Structure formats: structure tokens, C-alpha cells
C-alpha atoms as a PDB file:
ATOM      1  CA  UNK A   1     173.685  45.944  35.213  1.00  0.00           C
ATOM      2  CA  UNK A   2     174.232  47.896  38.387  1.00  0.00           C
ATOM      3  CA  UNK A   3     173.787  51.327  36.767  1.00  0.00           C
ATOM      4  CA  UNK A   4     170.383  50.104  34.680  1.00  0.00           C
ATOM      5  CA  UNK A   5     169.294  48.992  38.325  1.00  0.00           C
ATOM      6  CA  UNK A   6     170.005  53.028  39.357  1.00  0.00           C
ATOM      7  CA  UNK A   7     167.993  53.809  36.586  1.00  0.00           C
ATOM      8  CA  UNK A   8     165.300  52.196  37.129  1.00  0.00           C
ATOM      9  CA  UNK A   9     165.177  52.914  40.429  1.00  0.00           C
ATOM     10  CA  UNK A  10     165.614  56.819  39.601  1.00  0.00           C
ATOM     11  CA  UNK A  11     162.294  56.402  37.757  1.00  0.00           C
ATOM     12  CA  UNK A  12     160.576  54.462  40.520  1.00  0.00           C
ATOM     13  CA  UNK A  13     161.060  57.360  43.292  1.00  0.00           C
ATOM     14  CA  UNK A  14     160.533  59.934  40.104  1.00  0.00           C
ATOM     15  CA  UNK A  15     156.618  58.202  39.731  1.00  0.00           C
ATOM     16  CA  UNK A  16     156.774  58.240  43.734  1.00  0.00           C
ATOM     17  CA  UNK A  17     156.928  62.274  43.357  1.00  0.00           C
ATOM     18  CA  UNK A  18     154.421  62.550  40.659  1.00  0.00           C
ATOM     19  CA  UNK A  19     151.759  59.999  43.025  1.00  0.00           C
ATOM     20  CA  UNK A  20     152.395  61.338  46.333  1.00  0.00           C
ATOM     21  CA  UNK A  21     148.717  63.278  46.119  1.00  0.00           C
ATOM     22  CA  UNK A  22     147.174  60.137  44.949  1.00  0.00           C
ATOM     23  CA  UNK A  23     148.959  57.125  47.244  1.00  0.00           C
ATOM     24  CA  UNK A  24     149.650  55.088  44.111  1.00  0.00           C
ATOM     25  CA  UNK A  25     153.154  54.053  44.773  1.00  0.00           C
ATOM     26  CA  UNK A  26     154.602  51.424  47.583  1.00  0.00           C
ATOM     27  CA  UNK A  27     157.927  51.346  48.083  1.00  0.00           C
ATOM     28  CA  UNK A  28     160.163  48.810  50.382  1.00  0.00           C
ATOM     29  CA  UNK A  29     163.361  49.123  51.047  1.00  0.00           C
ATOM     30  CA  UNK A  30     165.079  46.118  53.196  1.00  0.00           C
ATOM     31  CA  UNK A  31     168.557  44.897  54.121  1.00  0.00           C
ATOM     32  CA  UNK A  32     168.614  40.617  54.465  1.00  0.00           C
ATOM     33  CA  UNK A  33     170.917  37.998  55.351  1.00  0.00           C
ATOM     34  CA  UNK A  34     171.052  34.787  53.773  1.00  0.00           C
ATOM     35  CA  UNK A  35     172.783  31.455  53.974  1.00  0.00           C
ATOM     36  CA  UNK A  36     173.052  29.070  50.624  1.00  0.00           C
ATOM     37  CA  UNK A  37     174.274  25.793  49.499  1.00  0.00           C
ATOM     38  CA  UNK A  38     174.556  24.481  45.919  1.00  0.00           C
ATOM     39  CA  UNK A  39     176.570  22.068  43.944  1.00  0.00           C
ATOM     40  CA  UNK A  40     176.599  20.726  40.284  1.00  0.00           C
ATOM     41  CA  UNK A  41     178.431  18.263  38.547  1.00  0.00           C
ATOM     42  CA  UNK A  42     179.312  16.716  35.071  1.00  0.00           C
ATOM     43  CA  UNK A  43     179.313  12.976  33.611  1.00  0.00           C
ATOM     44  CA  UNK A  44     181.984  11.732  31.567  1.00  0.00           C
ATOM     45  CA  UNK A  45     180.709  12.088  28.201  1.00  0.00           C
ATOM     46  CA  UNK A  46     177.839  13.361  26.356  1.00  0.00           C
ATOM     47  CA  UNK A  47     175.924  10.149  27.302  1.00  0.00           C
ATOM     48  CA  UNK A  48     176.336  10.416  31.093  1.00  0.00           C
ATOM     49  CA  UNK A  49     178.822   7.582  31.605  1.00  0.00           C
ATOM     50  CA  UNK A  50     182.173   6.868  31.831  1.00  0.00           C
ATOM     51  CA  UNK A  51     181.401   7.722  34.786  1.00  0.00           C
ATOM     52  CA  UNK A  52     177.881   9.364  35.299  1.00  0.00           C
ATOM     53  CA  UNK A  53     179.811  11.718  37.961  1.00  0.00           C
ATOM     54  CA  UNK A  54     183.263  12.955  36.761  1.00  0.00           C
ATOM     55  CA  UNK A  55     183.484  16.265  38.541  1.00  0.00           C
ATOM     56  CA  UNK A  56     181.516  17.575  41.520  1.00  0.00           C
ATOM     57  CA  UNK A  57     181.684  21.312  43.012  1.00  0.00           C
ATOM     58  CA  UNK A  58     179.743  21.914  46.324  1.00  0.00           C
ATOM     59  CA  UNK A  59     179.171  25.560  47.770  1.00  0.00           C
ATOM     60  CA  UNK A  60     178.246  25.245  51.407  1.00  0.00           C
ATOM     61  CA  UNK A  61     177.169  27.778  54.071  1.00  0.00           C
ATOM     62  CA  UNK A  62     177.560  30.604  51.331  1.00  0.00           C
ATOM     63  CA  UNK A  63     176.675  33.523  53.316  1.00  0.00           C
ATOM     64  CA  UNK A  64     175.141  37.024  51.927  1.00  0.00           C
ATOM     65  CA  UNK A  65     174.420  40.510  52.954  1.00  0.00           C
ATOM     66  CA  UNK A  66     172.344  42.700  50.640  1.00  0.00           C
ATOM     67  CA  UNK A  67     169.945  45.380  50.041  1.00  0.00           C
ATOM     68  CA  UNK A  68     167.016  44.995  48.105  1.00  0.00           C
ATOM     69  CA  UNK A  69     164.122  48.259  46.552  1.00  0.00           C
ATOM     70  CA  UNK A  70     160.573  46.896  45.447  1.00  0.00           C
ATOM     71  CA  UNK A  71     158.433  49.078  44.046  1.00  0.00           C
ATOM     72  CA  UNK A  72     154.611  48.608  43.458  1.00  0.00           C
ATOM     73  CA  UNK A  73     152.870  51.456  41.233  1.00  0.00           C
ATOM     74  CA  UNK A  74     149.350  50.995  40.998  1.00  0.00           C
ATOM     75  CA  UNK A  75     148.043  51.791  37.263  1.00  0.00           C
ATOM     76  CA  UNK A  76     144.563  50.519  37.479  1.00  0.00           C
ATOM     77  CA  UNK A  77     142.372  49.820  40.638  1.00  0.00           C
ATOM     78  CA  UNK A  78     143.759  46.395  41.142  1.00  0.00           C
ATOM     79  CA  UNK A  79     146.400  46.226  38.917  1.00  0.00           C
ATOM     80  CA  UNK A  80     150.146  47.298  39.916  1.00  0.00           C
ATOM     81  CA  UNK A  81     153.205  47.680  37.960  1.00  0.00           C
ATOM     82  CA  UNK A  82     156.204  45.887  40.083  1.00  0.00           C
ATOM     83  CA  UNK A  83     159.552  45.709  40.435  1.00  0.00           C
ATOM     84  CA  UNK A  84     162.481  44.792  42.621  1.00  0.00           C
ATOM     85  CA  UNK A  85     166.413  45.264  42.743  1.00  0.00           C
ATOM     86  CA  UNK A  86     168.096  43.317  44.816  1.00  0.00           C
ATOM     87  CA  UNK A  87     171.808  43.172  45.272  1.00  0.00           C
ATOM     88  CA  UNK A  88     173.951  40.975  47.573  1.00  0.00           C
ATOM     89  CA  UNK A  89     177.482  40.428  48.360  1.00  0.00           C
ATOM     90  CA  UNK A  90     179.114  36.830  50.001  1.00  0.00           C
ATOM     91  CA  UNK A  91     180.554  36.919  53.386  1.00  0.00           C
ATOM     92  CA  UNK A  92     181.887  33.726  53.312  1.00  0.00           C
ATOM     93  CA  UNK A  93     181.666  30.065  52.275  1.00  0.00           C
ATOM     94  CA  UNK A  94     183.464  26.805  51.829  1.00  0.00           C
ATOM     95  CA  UNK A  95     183.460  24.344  49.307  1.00  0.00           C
ATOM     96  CA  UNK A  96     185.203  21.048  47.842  1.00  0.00           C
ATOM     97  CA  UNK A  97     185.959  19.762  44.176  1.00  0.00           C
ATOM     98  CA  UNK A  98     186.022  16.178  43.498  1.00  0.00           C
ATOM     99  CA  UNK A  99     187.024  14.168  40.733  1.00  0.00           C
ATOM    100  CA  UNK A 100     185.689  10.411  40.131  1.00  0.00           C
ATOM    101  CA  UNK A 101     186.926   7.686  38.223  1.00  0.00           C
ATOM    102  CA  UNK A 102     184.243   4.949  38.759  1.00  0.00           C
ATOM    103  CA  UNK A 103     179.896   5.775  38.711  1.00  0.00           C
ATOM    104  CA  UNK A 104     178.190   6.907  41.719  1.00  0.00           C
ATOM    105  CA  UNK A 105     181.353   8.730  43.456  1.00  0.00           C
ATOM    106  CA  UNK A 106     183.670   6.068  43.878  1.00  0.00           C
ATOM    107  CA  UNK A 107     187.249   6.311  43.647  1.00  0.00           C
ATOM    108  CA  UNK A 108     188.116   9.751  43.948  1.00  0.00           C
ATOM    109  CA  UNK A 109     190.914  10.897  41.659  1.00  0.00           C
ATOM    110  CA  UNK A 110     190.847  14.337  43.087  1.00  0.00           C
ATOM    111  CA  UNK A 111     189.915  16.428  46.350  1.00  0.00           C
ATOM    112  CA  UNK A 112     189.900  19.969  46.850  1.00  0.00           C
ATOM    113  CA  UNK A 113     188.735  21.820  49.319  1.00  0.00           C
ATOM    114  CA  UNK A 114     188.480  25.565  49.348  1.00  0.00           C
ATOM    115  CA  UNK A 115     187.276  28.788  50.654  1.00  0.00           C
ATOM    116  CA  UNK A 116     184.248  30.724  48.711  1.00  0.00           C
ATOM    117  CA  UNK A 117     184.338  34.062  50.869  1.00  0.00           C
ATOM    118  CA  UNK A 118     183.887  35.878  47.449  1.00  0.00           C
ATOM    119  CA  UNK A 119     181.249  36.959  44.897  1.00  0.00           C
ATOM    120  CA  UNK A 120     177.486  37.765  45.070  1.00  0.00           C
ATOM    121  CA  UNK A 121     174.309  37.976  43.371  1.00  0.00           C
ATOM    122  CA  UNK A 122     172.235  40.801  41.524  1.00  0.00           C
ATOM    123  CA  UNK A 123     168.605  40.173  41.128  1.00  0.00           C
ATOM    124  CA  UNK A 124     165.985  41.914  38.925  1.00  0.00           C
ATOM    125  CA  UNK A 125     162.480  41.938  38.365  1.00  0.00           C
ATOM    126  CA  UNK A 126     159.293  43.676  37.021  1.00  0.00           C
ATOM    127  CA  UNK A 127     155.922  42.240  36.225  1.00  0.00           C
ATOM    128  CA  UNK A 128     152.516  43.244  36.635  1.00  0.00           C
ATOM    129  CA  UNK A 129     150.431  42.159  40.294  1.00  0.00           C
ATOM    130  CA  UNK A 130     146.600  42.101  40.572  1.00  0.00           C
ATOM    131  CA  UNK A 131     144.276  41.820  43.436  1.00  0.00           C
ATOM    132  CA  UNK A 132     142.334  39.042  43.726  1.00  0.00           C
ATOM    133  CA  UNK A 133     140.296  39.245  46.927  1.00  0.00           C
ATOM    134  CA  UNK A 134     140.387  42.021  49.287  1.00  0.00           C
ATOM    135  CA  UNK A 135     138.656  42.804  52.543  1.00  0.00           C
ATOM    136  CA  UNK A 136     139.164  44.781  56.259  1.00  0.00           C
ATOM    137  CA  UNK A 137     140.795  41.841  57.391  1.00  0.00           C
ATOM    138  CA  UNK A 138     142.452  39.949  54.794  1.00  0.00           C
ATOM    139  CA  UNK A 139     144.109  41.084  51.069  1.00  0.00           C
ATOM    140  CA  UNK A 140     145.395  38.475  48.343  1.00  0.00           C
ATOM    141  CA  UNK A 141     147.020  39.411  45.049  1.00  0.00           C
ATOM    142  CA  UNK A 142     148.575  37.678  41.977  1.00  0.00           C
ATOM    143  CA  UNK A 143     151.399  38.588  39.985  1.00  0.00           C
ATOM    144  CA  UNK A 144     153.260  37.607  37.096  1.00  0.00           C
ATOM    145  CA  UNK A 145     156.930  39.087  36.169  1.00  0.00           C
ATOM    146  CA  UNK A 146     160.230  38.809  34.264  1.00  0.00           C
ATOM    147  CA  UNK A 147     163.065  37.624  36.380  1.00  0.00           C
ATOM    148  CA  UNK A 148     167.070  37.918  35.767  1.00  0.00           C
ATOM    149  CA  UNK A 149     169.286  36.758  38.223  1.00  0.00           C
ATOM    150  CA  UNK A 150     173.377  36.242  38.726  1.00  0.00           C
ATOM    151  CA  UNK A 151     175.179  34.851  41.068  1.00  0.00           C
ATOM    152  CA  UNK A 152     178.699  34.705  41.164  1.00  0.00           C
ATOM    153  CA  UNK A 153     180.951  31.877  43.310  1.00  0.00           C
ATOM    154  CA  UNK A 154     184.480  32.333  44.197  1.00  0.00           C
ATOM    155  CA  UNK A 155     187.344  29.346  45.168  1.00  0.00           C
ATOM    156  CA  UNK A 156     190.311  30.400  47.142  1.00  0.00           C
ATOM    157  CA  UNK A 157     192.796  27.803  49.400  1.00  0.00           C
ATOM    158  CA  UNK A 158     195.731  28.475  51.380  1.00  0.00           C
ATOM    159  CA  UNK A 159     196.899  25.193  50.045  1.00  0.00           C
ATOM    160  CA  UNK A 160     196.968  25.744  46.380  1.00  0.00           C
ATOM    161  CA  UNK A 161     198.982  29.107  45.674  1.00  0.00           C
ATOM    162  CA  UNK A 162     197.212  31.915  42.960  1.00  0.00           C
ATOM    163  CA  UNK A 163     194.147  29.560  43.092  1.00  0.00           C
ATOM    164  CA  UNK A 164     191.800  32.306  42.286  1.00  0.00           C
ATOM    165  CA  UNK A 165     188.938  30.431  40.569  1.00  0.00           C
ATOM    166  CA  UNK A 166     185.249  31.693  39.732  1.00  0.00           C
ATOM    167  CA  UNK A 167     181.944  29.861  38.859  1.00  0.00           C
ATOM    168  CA  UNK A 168     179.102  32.401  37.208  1.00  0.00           C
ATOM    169  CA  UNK A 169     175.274  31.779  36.838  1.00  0.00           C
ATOM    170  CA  UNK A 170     172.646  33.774  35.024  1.00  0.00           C
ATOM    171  CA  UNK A 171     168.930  32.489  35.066  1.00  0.00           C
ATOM    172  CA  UNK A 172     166.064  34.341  33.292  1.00  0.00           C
ATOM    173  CA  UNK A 173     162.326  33.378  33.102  1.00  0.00           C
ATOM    174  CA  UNK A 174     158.610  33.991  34.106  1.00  0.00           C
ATOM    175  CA  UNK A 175     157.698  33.760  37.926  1.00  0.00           C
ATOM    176  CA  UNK A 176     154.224  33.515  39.059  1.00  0.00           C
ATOM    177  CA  UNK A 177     153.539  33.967  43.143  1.00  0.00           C
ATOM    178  CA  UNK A 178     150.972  35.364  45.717  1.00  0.00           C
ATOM    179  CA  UNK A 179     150.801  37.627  48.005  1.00  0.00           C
ATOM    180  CA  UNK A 180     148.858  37.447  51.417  1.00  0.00           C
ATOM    181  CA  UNK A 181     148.383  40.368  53.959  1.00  0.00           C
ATOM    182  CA  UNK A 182     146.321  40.229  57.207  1.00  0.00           C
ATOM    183  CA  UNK A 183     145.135  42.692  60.010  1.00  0.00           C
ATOM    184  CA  UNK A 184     145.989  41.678  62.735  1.00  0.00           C
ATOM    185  CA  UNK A 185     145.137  44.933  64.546  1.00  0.00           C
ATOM    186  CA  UNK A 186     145.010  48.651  63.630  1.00  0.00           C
ATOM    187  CA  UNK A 187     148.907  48.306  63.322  1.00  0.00           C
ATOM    188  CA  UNK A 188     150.155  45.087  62.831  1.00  0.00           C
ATOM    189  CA  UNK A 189     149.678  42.771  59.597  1.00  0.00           C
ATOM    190  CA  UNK A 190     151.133  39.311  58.994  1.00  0.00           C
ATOM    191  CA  UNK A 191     152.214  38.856  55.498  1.00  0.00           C
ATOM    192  CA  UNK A 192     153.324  35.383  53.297  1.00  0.00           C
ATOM    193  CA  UNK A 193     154.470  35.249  49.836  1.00  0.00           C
ATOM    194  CA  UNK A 194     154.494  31.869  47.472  1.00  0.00           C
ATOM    195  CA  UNK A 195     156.701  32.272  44.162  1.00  0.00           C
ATOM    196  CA  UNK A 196     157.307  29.215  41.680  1.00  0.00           C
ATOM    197  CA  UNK A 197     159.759  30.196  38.751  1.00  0.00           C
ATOM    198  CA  UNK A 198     160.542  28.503  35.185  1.00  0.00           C
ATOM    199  CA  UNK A 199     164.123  29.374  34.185  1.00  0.00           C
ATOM    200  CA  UNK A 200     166.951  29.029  31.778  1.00  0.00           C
ATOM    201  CA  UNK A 201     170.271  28.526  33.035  1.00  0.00           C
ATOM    202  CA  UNK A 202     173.598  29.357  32.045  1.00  0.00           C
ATOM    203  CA  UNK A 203     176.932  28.473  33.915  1.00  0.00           C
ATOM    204  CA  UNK A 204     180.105  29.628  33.230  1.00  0.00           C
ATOM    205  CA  UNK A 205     183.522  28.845  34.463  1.00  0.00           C
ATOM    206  CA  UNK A 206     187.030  30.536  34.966  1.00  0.00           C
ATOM    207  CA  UNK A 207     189.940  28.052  36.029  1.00  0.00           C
ATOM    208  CA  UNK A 208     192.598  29.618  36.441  1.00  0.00           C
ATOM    209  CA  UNK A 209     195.319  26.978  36.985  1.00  0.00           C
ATOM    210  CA  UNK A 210     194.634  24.606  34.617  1.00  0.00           C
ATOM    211  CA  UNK A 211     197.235  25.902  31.359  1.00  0.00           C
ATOM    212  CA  UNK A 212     194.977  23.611  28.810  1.00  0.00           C
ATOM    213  CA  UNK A 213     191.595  26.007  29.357  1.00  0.00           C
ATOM    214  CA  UNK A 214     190.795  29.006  27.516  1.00  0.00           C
ATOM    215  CA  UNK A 215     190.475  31.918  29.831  1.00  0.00           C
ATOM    216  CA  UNK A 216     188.171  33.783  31.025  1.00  0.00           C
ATOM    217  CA  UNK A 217     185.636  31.328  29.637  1.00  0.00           C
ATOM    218  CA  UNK A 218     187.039  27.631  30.539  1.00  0.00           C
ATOM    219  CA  UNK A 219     183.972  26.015  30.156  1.00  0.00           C
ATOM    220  CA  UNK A 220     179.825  26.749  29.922  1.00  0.00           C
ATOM    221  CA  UNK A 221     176.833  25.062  30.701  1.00  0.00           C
ATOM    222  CA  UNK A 222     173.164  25.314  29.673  1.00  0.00           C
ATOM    223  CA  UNK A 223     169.729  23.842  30.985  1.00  0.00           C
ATOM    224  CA  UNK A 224     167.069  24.968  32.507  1.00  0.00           C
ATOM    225  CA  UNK A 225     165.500  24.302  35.508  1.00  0.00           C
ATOM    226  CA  UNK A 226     162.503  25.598  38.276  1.00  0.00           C
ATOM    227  CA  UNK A 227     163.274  27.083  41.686  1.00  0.00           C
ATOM    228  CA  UNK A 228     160.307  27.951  44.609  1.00  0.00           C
ATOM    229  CA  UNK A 229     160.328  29.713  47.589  1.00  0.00           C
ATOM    230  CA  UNK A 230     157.962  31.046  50.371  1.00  0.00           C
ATOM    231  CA  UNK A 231     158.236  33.857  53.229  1.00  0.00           C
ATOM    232  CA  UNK A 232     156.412  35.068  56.193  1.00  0.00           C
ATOM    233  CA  UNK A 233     156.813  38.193  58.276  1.00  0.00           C
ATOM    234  CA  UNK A 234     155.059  40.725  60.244  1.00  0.00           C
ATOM    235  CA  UNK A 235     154.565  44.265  59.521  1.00  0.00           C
ATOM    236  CA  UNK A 236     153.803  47.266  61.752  1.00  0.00           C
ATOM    237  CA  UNK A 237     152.799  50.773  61.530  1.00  0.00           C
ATOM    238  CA  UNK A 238     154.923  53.269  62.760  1.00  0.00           C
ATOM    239  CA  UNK A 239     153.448  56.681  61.055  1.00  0.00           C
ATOM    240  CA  UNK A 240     150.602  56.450  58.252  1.00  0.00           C
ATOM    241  CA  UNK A 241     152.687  56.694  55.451  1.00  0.00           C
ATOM    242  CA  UNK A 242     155.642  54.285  56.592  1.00  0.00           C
ATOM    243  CA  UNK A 243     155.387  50.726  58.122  1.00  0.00           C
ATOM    244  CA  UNK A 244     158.105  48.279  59.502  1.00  0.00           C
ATOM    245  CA  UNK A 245     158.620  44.590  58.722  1.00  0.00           C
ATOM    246  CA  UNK A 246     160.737  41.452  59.484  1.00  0.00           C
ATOM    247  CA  UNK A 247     160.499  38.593  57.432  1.00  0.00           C
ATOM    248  CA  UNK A 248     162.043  34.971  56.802  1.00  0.00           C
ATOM    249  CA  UNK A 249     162.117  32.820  53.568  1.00  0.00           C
ATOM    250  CA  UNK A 250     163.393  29.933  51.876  1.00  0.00           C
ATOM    251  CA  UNK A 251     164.650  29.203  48.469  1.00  0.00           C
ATOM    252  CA  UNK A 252     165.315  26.334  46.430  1.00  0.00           C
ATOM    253  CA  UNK A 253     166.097  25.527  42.925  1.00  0.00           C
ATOM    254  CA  UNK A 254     166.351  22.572  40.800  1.00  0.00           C
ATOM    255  CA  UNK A 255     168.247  22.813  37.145  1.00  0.00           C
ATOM    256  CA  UNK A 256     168.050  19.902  35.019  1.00  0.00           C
ATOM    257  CA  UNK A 257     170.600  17.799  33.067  1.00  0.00           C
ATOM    258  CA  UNK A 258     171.973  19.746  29.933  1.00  0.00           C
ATOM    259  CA  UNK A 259     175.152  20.781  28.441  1.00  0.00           C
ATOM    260  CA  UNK A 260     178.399  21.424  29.109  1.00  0.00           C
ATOM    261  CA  UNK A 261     180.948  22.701  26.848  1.00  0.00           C
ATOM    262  CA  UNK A 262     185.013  23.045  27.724  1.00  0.00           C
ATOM    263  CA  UNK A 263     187.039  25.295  25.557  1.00  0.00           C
ATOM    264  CA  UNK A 264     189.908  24.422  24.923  1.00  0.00           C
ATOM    265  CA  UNK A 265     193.671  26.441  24.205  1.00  0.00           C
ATOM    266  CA  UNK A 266     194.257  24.511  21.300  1.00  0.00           C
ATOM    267  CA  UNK A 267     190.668  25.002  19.727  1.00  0.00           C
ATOM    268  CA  UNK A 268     189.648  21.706  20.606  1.00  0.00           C
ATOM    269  CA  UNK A 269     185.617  21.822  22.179  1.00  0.00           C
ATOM    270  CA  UNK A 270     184.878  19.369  24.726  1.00  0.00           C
ATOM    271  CA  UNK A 271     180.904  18.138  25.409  1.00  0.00           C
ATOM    272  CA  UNK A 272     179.827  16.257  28.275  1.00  0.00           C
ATOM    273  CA  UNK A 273     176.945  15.679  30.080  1.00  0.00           C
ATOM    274  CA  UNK A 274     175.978  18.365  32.843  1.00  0.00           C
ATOM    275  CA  UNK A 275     173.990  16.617  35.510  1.00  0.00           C
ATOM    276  CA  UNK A 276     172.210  19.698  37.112  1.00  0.00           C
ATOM    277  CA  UNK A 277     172.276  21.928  39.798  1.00  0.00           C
ATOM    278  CA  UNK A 278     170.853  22.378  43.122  1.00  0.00           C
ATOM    279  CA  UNK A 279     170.041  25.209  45.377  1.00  0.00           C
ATOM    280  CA  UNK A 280     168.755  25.996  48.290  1.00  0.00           C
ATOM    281  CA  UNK A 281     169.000  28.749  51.344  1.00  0.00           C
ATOM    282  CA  UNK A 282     167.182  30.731  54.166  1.00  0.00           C
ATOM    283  CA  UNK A 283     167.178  34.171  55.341  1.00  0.00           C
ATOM    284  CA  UNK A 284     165.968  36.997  56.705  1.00  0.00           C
ATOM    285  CA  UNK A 285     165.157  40.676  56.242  1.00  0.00           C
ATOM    286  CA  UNK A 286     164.374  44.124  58.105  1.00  0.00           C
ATOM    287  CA  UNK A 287     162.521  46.645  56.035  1.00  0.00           C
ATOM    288  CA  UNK A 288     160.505  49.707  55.873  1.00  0.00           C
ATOM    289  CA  UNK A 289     157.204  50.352  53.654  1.00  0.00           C
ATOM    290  CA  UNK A 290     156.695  53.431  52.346  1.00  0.00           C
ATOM    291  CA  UNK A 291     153.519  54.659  50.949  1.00  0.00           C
ATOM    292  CA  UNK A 292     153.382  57.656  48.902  1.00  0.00           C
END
């Protein structure tokens, strides 16, 4: 994935060359920080009994550094081709893994818990955006896109020797948002951003100490699910062509009950019930604008 995000990003600055005369292409380039927490957790059976929560993993104060490129190429007068790369690597995290034997997380069979100072995410998306209202003072647009997104989770513990377990999401889906800019002045603009997302979700885990699962792929989960998210910022001009911004967002995500399958060494497929995930996280971001 990382060298079809070079690509594309190749092509972006190559359109960037070919506009410069014209001022057709936007281009922001931004380095964030961001702090997450999500958890799943299966039932017992297919049903969701026996008990309704066997197994619970919790991520907690996952924190990521990344870089992200958007590009906006404007093919018609309000109409822009988008798209944005985003990549981001984990700093460091904690988690626990608990086992149940009775409903609603009573007696615990099982405690873990662990380090997640591993993994990442990669992020891609492209769409089309389109203006909706524009004056001097105020500019609102609409767009529509194509997002893929992975995240990977890692679980480490001084406790447990060669415990060197991952936990792998992908979601794809359609995303509509909005996009609001407004003068504040000859240089400065305040800008907010609303996104609401309809996703499929696939999870996928590797552990690694437990003889009886099939490795790499010990067990995977399907659903799908919704996640949201907002951000606000300001943005000032520092030449004509370029423009600096800060900005701050949150995230969260919601993926309903589904699947999960558990492959066994000996052929045998487990299904139970997967309850769902939840996400959700904050952060923050320094960029530049560049208009060519």
C-alpha cells in the first residue's frame, strides 16, 4: 500500500506542475499527534451467550505520530478531485485481555495486561468535493469519497516471555463531510470539518502463544459499523501561495455485532458471536497549504 500511496502522490505534485499557471491545485501537507482507545470483544457462541462476554481486549492511550498529503485539484468551477494519504506510526499504549466465565464480566478466568507501543495506521482517500455556498467572508463545500483504512495493534509484557501478539483492522466505505472556511481578516481564516462514514470491517488476529491457533491468521472478524468526527483550526497566510494551520479533531467509531471465526491447527473452524468495536481519539496537527 505504501508504494501505491507514492504513486499517487507522484501524480498529485505531477498535476501541481501542469496547474501552477492556472491555481487549480491545493496541496496540504501536515504532521499530527493523536491519542486512541478501543476495545472489542466476543460472546460465547454464535448466539451471544454462554456468556454474552467471553473475551475482552482494550487498547488505551494508543498514541500516534504521522504525516498526512491532501490534495484538492479543481476540474470544474466548483467541483474538485480529492485525496489524502495519511500514515501514522504508535508511540505507545497499554492494554488488558480478559476472559469471563459468567454474563456481564463476572468471574474473570483470565487477566492480562500488556504493553501496545507497536503498530500504526495507513489511511487513504479520494472522492470528489463541491462548493456549495461561497462568499468574501465565508466558503462551504461538500464532498463525497472512497475511504480505506488499517490500523494495526501490537501486545507485548515483560511478564509473559516471546508474547509478541498483533490485532489488524481494515475498514472501507463511502464518507460524506463538509467543509467550512472563514475570513477572519486579510490573513487569518478559521476552518471546521464534519465527516460521517459507513464502513465494513474486518479484524484479524495473530496469537502467538496459543499452540492450538493457526498462524498468522488465528482468528477473523467481520461487521460493519459507522465512525464520525469533527475538527477546527485556524489558518494564516504567510506568502500568497502558502498558508499555515493548526488544527484539533476528534474521532469515534462504532462497529456492530458480527462474526468471528477461529482457525484452528487441526482444521477445526470455530464461530462465535463478535460483539463490536469501539473507537475513539483526539489530536492535533501543524500544516502548511500550498496553492499552486
Amino acid at each position: 500500500m505504501i508504494k501505491q500511496h507514492i504513486l499517487i502522490l507522484a501524480l498529485i505534485l505531477a498535476c501541481g506542475f501542469r496547474a501552477h499557471s492556472q491555481e487549480k491545485l491545493q496541496i496540504n501537507v501536515a504532521s499530527g499527534i493523536s491519542i486512541q482507545d478501543f476495545s472489542w470483544s466476543i460472546a460465547g457462541n454464535a448466539d451471544g451467550t454462554n456468556p454474552n462476554i467471553l473475551s475482552e481486549l482494550k487498547y488505551q492511550n494508543i498514541v500516534g505520530l504521522g504525516l498526512s498529503v491532501n490534495g484538492n485539484y479543481k476540474i470544474l468551477p466548483k467541483t474538485s478531485v480529492i485525496l489524502t494519504i495519511e500514515n501514522r506510526q504508535t508511540l505507545s499504549g497499554t492494554g488488558s485481555d480478559i476472559d469471563y466465565q459468567h454474563d456481564n464480566r463476572t468471574t474473570p478466568t483470565y487477566e492480562l495486561h500488556f504493553n501496545s507501543s507497536k503498530g500504526g495506521m495507513q489511511h487513504l482517500q479520494t472522492g470528489l468535493a463541491y462548493n456549495l455556498y461561497k462568499n468574501p467572508f465565508v466558503t462551504v463545500d461538500a464532498n463525497v469519497s472512497y475511504i480505506n483504512t488499517s490500523q494495526t495493534f501490537s501486545m507485548t509484557s515483560s511478564s509473559v516471555p516471546n508474547l509478541d501478539t498483533w490485532y489488524s483492522t481494515r475498514q472501507q466505505g463511502v464518507q460524506v463531510g463538509t467543509s467550512f472556511h472563514t475570513h477572519l481578516g486579510s490573513k487569518l481564516q478559521a476552518l471546521a470539518t464534519l465527516s460521517y462514514a459507513l464502513v465494513d470491517y474486518t479484524g484479524i488476529g495473530n496469537w502467538n502463544l496459543i499452540p492450538t491457533f493457526e498462524h498468522p491468521v488465528s482468528f477473523m472478524q467481520e461487521s460493519n459499523g459507522a465512525h464520525y468526527g469533527g475538527s477546527a483550526g485556524l489558518s494564516t497566510k504567510i506568502s500568497s501561495r502558502i498558508s499555515f494551520y493548526i488544527a484539533g479533531g476528534y474521532f469515534a467509531q462504532q462497529i456492530n455485532a458480527g462474526r468471528d471465526r477461529t482457525f484452528l491447527r487441526n482444521g477445526v473452524r470455530q464461530v462465535t458471536r463478535f460483539n463490536g468495536s469501539r473507537a475513539a481519539s483526539i489530536g492535533s496537527s501543524l500544516g502548511l497549504q500550498i496553492n499552486l
